[in-house]
CSV table of C-alpha atoms in Angstrom, one decimal:
chain,number,residue,atom,x,y,z
A,1,MET,CA,8.9,29.6,74.4
A,2,ALA,CA,9.5,30.1,70.6
A,3,ALA,CA,7.5,27.2,68.3
A,4,MET,CA,10.0,25.0,66.6
A,5,THR,CA,9.6,25.4,62.6
A,6,THR,CA,8.8,21.9,60.6
A,7,GLY,CA,10.9,23.0,57.4
A,8,ASN,CA,8.4,22.7,55.0
A,9,PRO,CA,7.1,24.1,52.0
A,10,SER,CA,4.5,26.9,52.4
A,11,ARG,CA,1.3,27.1,50.3
A,12,ALA,CA,2.7,29.9,48.4
A,13,ASP,CA,6.0,28.0,48.3
A,14,VAL,CA,4.1,24.9,46.7
A,15,ASN,CA,2.1,27.3,44.5
A,16,ARG,CA,4.7,29.4,43.5
A,17,ARG,CA,6.9,25.7,42.3
A,18,ARG,CA,4.2,24.3,40.8
A,19,ILE,CA,3.6,27.0,38.5
A,20,LEU,CA,7.2,27.5,37.5
A,21,ASP,CA,7.0,23.8,36.7
A,22,VAL,CA,4.1,24.2,35.0
A,23,ALA,CA,5.3,27.5,33.1
A,24,LEU,CA,8.5,25.2,31.9
A,25,SER,CA,6.4,22.8,29.8
A,26,GLU,CA,3.6,25.7,28.6
A,27,LEU,CA,6.5,27.2,27.5
A,28,LEU,CA,8.4,24.3,26.0
A,29,ARG,CA,5.0,23.3,24.1
A,30,ASP,CA,4.5,26.9,23.3
A,31,PRO,CA,7.3,29.6,23.9
A,32,ASP,CA,4.6,32.4,23.4
A,33,ALA,CA,2.4,31.0,25.6
A,34,SER,CA,0.2,33.6,27.9
A,35,MET,CA,-0.2,34.0,31.8
A,36,ASP,CA,-4.2,33.0,31.4
A,37,GLN,CA,-2.6,29.6,29.9
A,38,ILE,CA,0.1,29.1,32.4
A,39,ALA,CA,-2.4,29.8,35.0
A,40,ARG,CA,-5.0,27.0,33.8
A,41,ALA,CA,-2.4,24.8,33.3
A,42,ALA,CA,-1.5,25.1,36.7
A,43,GLY,CA,-5.0,25.1,37.8
A,44,VAL,CA,-5.1,28.0,39.8
A,45,VAL,CA,-6.9,31.7,38.9
A,46,ARG,CA,-4.7,34.5,37.2
A,47,ARG,CA,-4.2,36.2,40.0
A,48,THR,CA,-2.4,33.8,41.7
A,49,VAL,CA,0.2,33.5,39.1
A,50,TYR,CA,0.8,37.3,39.3
A,51,GLY,CA,0.9,37.3,42.8
A,52,HIS,CA,4.2,35.7,42.5
A,53,PHE,CA,5.3,37.0,39.5
A,54,PRO,CA,4.5,40.9,38.3
A,55,SER,CA,4.7,40.4,34.6
A,56,ARG,CA,5.3,37.3,32.1
A,57,GLU,CA,9.2,39.0,32.2
A,58,ALA,CA,9.4,37.8,35.6
A,59,LEU,CA,8.1,34.2,35.2
A,60,VAL,CA,10.0,33.6,32.4
A,61,GLY,CA,13.2,35.6,33.7
A,62,THR,CA,13.0,33.3,36.3
A,63,LEU,CA,12.5,30.4,34.3
A,64,THR,CA,15.8,31.4,32.5
A,65,ASP,CA,17.9,31.5,35.2
A,66,GLU,CA,17.1,28.4,37.0
A,67,ALA,CA,17.7,26.8,33.4
A,68,VAL,CA,20.8,28.2,33.5
A,69,ALA,CA,21.7,26.9,37.2
A,70,ALA,CA,21.2,23.8,36.4
A,71,VAL,CA,22.8,23.6,33.0
A,72,ALA,CA,25.6,25.3,35.1
A,73,ALA,CA,25.6,22.6,37.6
A,74,ALA,CA,25.6,19.9,34.9
A,75,HIS,CA,28.4,21.1,33.4
A,76,ALA,CA,30.4,21.2,37.1
A,77,ALA,CA,29.1,17.7,38.0
A,78,GLY,CA,29.8,16.3,34.8
A,79,ARG,CA,33.6,17.8,34.5
A,80,GLU,CA,34.4,17.5,38.5
A,81,GLY,CA,36.9,15.1,39.0
A,82,VAL,CA,38.3,14.3,35.7
A,83,ALA,CA,41.7,15.1,34.5
A,84,ASP,CA,41.6,13.8,31.2
A,85,PRO,CA,40.5,17.2,29.1
A,86,ALA,CA,38.9,15.0,26.2
A,87,GLU,CA,36.6,12.7,28.8
A,88,SER,CA,36.1,15.9,30.9
A,89,LEU,CA,34.2,17.8,27.6
A,90,ALA,CA,32.6,14.5,27.0
A,91,ARG,CA,31.3,13.9,30.6
A,92,SER,CA,30.2,17.8,30.8
A,93,THR,CA,28.5,17.4,27.8
A,94,LEU,CA,26.5,14.8,28.3
A,95,ALA,CA,25.9,16.0,31.8
A,96,VAL,CA,23.9,19.0,30.0
A,97,TRP,CA,22.3,17.0,27.9
A,98,GLU,CA,20.6,15.0,30.8
A,99,ILE,CA,19.4,17.9,31.5
A,100,ALA,CA,17.7,18.8,27.8
A,101,ASP,CA,14.4,20.3,29.1
A,102,ARG,CA,15.9,23.3,30.7
A,103,TYR,CA,18.1,23.7,27.6
A,104,ARG,CA,15.8,23.5,25.0
A,105,LEU,CA,14.1,26.1,27.2
A,106,LEU,CA,16.9,28.4,26.2
A,107,VAL,CA,16.7,27.7,22.9
A,108,ALA,CA,13.1,28.2,22.8
A,109,LEU,CA,13.2,31.7,24.5
A,110,ALA,CA,16.2,32.7,23.3
A,111,GLN,CA,14.0,32.7,20.2
A,112,ARG,CA,11.6,35.1,21.7
A,113,SER,CA,10.9,36.5,25.3
A,114,VAL,CA,14.2,36.2,25.9
A,115,THR,CA,17.4,37.7,23.7
A,116,MET,CA,20.5,35.8,22.8
A,117,GLN,CA,22.7,38.3,24.1
A,118,GLY,CA,21.0,38.2,27.5
A,119,ILE,CA,21.3,34.4,27.8
A,120,ARG,CA,24.8,34.5,26.7
A,121,GLU,CA,25.6,36.8,29.3
A,122,ARG,CA,24.2,33.8,31.8
A,123,LEU,CA,26.4,31.2,30.4
A,124,THR,CA,29.3,32.8,30.6
A,125,PRO,CA,30.4,30.9,33.7
A,126,VAL,CA,29.8,27.9,31.8
A,127,ARG,CA,31.8,29.2,28.4
A,128,GLU,CA,34.9,30.2,30.9
A,129,ALA,CA,34.3,26.7,32.0
A,130,CYS,CA,34.8,25.4,29.0
A,131,ALA,CA,37.3,27.4,27.2
A,132,GLU,CA,39.8,25.9,30.8
A,133,ILE,CA,38.6,22.5,29.4
A,134,LEU,CA,39.5,23.4,26.2
A,135,ARG,CA,42.7,25.4,26.5
A,136,ARG,CA,44.3,22.4,29.3
A,137,GLY,CA,43.8,20.0,25.9
A,138,LEU,CA,45.4,22.3,23.5
A,139,GLU,CA,48.0,23.1,25.5
A,140,GLN,CA,48.7,19.0,26.1
A,141,GLY,CA,48.2,18.3,22.8
A,142,VAL,CA,44.4,16.0,23.0
A,143,PHE,CA,42.6,19.1,21.1
A,144,ALA,CA,43.8,20.6,18.0
A,145,SER,CA,42.2,23.5,16.5
A,146,PRO,CA,43.3,26.9,14.4
A,147,LEU,CA,41.0,28.6,17.3
A,148,PRO,CA,41.8,29.6,20.8
A,149,PRO,CA,39.9,28.2,23.8
A,150,TYR,CA,37.6,30.8,24.0
A,151,ALA,CA,36.7,31.1,20.5
A,152,LEU,CA,36.1,27.6,20.4
A,153,ALA,CA,34.0,27.6,23.5
A,154,TYR,CA,31.8,30.0,21.2
A,155,VAL,CA,31.5,27.4,18.7
A,156,HIS,CA,30.1,24.8,21.0
A,157,GLU,CA,27.9,26.6,22.9
A,158,GLN,CA,26.4,27.5,19.5
A,159,THR,CA,26.5,23.9,18.3
A,160,LEU,CA,24.6,22.6,21.5
A,161,PHE,CA,22.1,25.0,20.7
A,162,ALA,CA,21.7,24.2,17.3
A,163,LEU,CA,21.6,20.6,17.9
A,164,MET,CA,18.8,21.1,20.1
A,165,GLU,CA,17.2,22.7,17.8
A,166,ALA,CA,17.3,20.1,15.4
A,167,VAL,CA,16.1,18.2,18.3
A,168,ASN,CA,12.8,19.6,18.2
A,169,ASP,CA,12.1,20.2,14.8
A,170,GLY,CA,12.5,16.2,14.8
A,171,LEU,CA,16.0,16.0,12.7
A,172,LEU,CA,17.4,14.7,15.1
A,173,ALA,CA,16.2,11.5,17.4
A,174,ALA,CA,15.9,12.8,21.4
A,175,GLU,CA,17.9,9.4,22.1
A,176,GLU,CA,20.9,9.6,20.3
A,177,ALA,CA,21.4,13.4,20.7
A,178,GLY,CA,23.3,13.2,23.6
A,179,GLY,CA,25.7,10.3,22.3
A,180,SER,CA,25.6,12.5,19.2
A,181,ALA,CA,26.2,15.9,20.4
A,182,THR,CA,29.3,14.7,22.7
A,183,VAL,CA,31.1,13.2,19.4
A,184,THR,CA,30.2,16.3,17.7
A,185,MET,CA,31.9,18.7,20.8
A,186,LEU,CA,34.9,16.1,20.5
A,187,THR,CA,35.3,16.2,16.9
A,188,ALA,CA,35.0,20.2,16.9
A,189,ALA,CA,37.8,20.1,19.3
A,190,GLY,CA,40.6,18.0,16.5
A,191,VAL,CA,39.2,15.0,18.5
A,192,PRO,CA,39.6,11.8,16.0
A,193,ALA,CA,36.4,10.5,15.4
A,194,SER,CA,36.8,7.0,15.9
A,195,ARG,CA,38.3,7.9,19.7
A,196,ALA,CA,35.4,10.7,20.0
A,197,THR,CA,33.4,7.7,19.1
A,198,GLU,CA,35.0,4.8,21.9
A,199,LEU,CA,35.0,7.2,24.3
A,200,VAL,CA,31.2,8.7,24.5
A,201,ALA,CA,30.4,4.7,23.5
A,202,LYS,CA,32.6,4.2,27.0
A,203,LEU,CA,30.7,6.5,28.9
A,204,ASN,CA,27.3,5.9,28.1
A,205,GLY,CA,28.1,1.8,28.6
């Protein structure tokens, strides 16, 4: 008779997850952190880290993929079931900002280990979803812009990166950043500032 599996993660799985979680923290603190630094912080020997990730690039690539997946999932959850384009844009932006640590990792790695082009390629599904929200809003007259939807989606993406850098550099208070970023996204799409501020206050209330 075959033994029943418990479904509990193996020691190797637990170690791998710990290494990834610690690496996220270490790379946010120091985007140039070495495998030795990550191993020490995780409380394992260097060989254990390399057993799971054959190179620093492999570790960074896994973290980048996880960060992009988290951003995509948050964006999808924020816009799910919301018909109004302005509210959909606001909710999806706020949802992404709630996992700001993942977004901050993308910002940091874009400047060092992973090319900006590589991250932009990974974020294509999120950008396309944003462009669809913007397209609907422009067609309905909820948004107003001289830019076509996809170009405006690029503006929004780069603005989010810039605002996250502003938080990292201490120019924008982290506790205020989500709401401020969302109002900025809405006004960039042509929503009047008063309406944008009111909508974000309602969603944050």
